[in-house]
Amino acid sequence: TGGGDAWIVGGTGSDEIASGEGRGYILADTGLMTFDGEGRVTEITATDDGSYGDDTVTSGDGEDWIVGGAGADVITDG
């Protein structure tokens, strides 16, 4: 993603996810993102439905919430 805020869900399978300089909310597998009434993320929860993969997540500078979920995930926070 670019330099703005990003809401990213990788979903099933093995994913390669990279976020930029802004605030990132990243869920590498399946799950839920909960938002408050003003659209701010308050919780990220992974669910194990058996469709996960081995994900690679790289985030840039900025405030990031990252949930890998199941599998052999590699997470690098900038």
Tab-separated table of C-alpha atoms in Angstrom:
chain	number	residue	atom	x	y	z
A	1	THR	CA	0.000	0.000	0.000
A	2	GLY	CA	1.031	3.631	-0.227
A	3	GLY	CA	1.525	6.201	2.503
A	4	GLY	CA	-2.033	6.471	3.813
A	5	ASP	CA	-3.938	4.414	6.359
A	6	ALA	CA	-4.722	0.837	5.283
A	7	TRP	CA	-7.121	-1.907	6.351
A	8	ILE	CA	-5.785	-5.185	4.924
A	9	VAL	CA	-7.191	-8.725	5.139
A	10	GLY	CA	-5.114	-11.457	3.491
A	11	GLY	CA	-7.724	-14.184	3.767
A	12	THR	CA	-7.144	-17.820	2.843
A	13	GLY	CA	-3.912	-19.273	1.497
A	14	SER	CA	-0.349	-17.987	1.694
A	15	ASP	CA	-0.204	-14.214	1.281
A	16	GLU	CA	2.536	-11.596	0.875
A	17	ILE	CA	1.361	-8.318	2.416
A	18	ALA	CA	3.294	-5.033	2.523
A	19	SER	CA	1.980	-1.801	4.020
A	20	GLY	CA	3.399	1.692	3.662
A	21	GLU	CA	4.141	4.587	5.979
A	22	GLY	CA	0.637	5.224	7.327
A	23	ARG	CA	-1.337	3.498	10.045
A	24	GLY	CA	-1.905	-0.174	9.181
A	25	TYR	CA	-4.520	-2.650	10.391
A	26	ILE	CA	-3.440	-6.012	9.020
A	27	LEU	CA	-5.101	-9.412	9.391
A	28	ALA	CA	-3.040	-11.995	7.502
A	29	ASP	CA	-5.649	-14.792	7.615
A	30	THR	CA	-9.421	-14.936	8.063
A	31	GLY	CA	-11.022	-13.182	11.012
A	32	LEU	CA	-12.834	-10.077	12.180
A	33	MET	CA	-12.054	-6.380	12.488
A	34	THR	CA	-14.283	-4.515	14.944
A	35	PHE	CA	-14.883	-0.780	14.488
A	36	ASP	CA	-16.365	1.826	16.825
A	37	GLY	CA	-19.072	4.299	15.819
A	38	GLU	CA	-16.474	6.693	14.381
A	39	GLY	CA	-14.854	4.067	12.135
A	40	ARG	CA	-11.790	3.389	14.303
A	41	VAL	CA	-10.531	-0.187	14.677
A	42	THR	CA	-10.982	-1.388	18.262
A	43	GLU	CA	-10.139	-5.084	17.883
A	44	ILE	CA	-8.673	-7.543	15.377
A	45	THR	CA	-9.340	-11.259	15.896
A	46	ALA	CA	-8.100	-14.173	13.775
A	47	THR	CA	-10.321	-17.206	13.275
A	48	ASP	CA	-8.975	-20.671	12.455
A	49	ASP	CA	-11.321	-22.167	9.892
A	50	GLY	CA	-8.632	-24.450	8.445
A	51	SER	CA	-8.028	-22.260	5.380
A	52	TYR	CA	-4.943	-20.440	6.655
A	53	GLY	CA	-1.563	-20.257	4.927
A	54	ASP	CA	2.011	-19.295	5.682
A	55	ASP	CA	1.911	-15.523	5.313
A	56	THR	CA	4.640	-12.893	5.009
A	57	VAL	CA	3.745	-9.444	6.376
A	58	THR	CA	6.023	-6.398	6.163
A	59	SER	CA	4.872	-3.049	7.527
A	60	GLY	CA	6.390	0.391	7.076
A	61	ASP	CA	6.833	3.139	9.634
A	62	GLY	CA	3.703	4.138	11.486
A	63	GLU	CA	1.332	2.703	14.056
A	64	ASP	CA	0.421	-0.847	13.033
A	65	TRP	CA	-1.883	-3.521	14.397
A	66	ILE	CA	-0.838	-6.871	12.927
A	67	VAL	CA	-2.466	-10.276	13.521
A	68	GLY	CA	-0.886	-13.236	11.738
A	69	GLY	CA	-3.343	-15.982	12.636
A	70	ALA	CA	-2.549	-19.667	12.107
A	71	GLY	CA	0.306	-21.043	10.012
A	72	ALA	CA	4.031	-20.309	9.917
A	73	ASP	CA	3.743	-16.542	9.441
A	74	VAL	CA	6.704	-14.163	9.186
A	75	ILE	CA	5.944	-10.629	10.411
A	76	THR	CA	8.385	-7.714	10.106
A	77	ASP	CA	7.285	-4.395	11.624
A	78	GLY	CA	8.984	-1.223	10.280
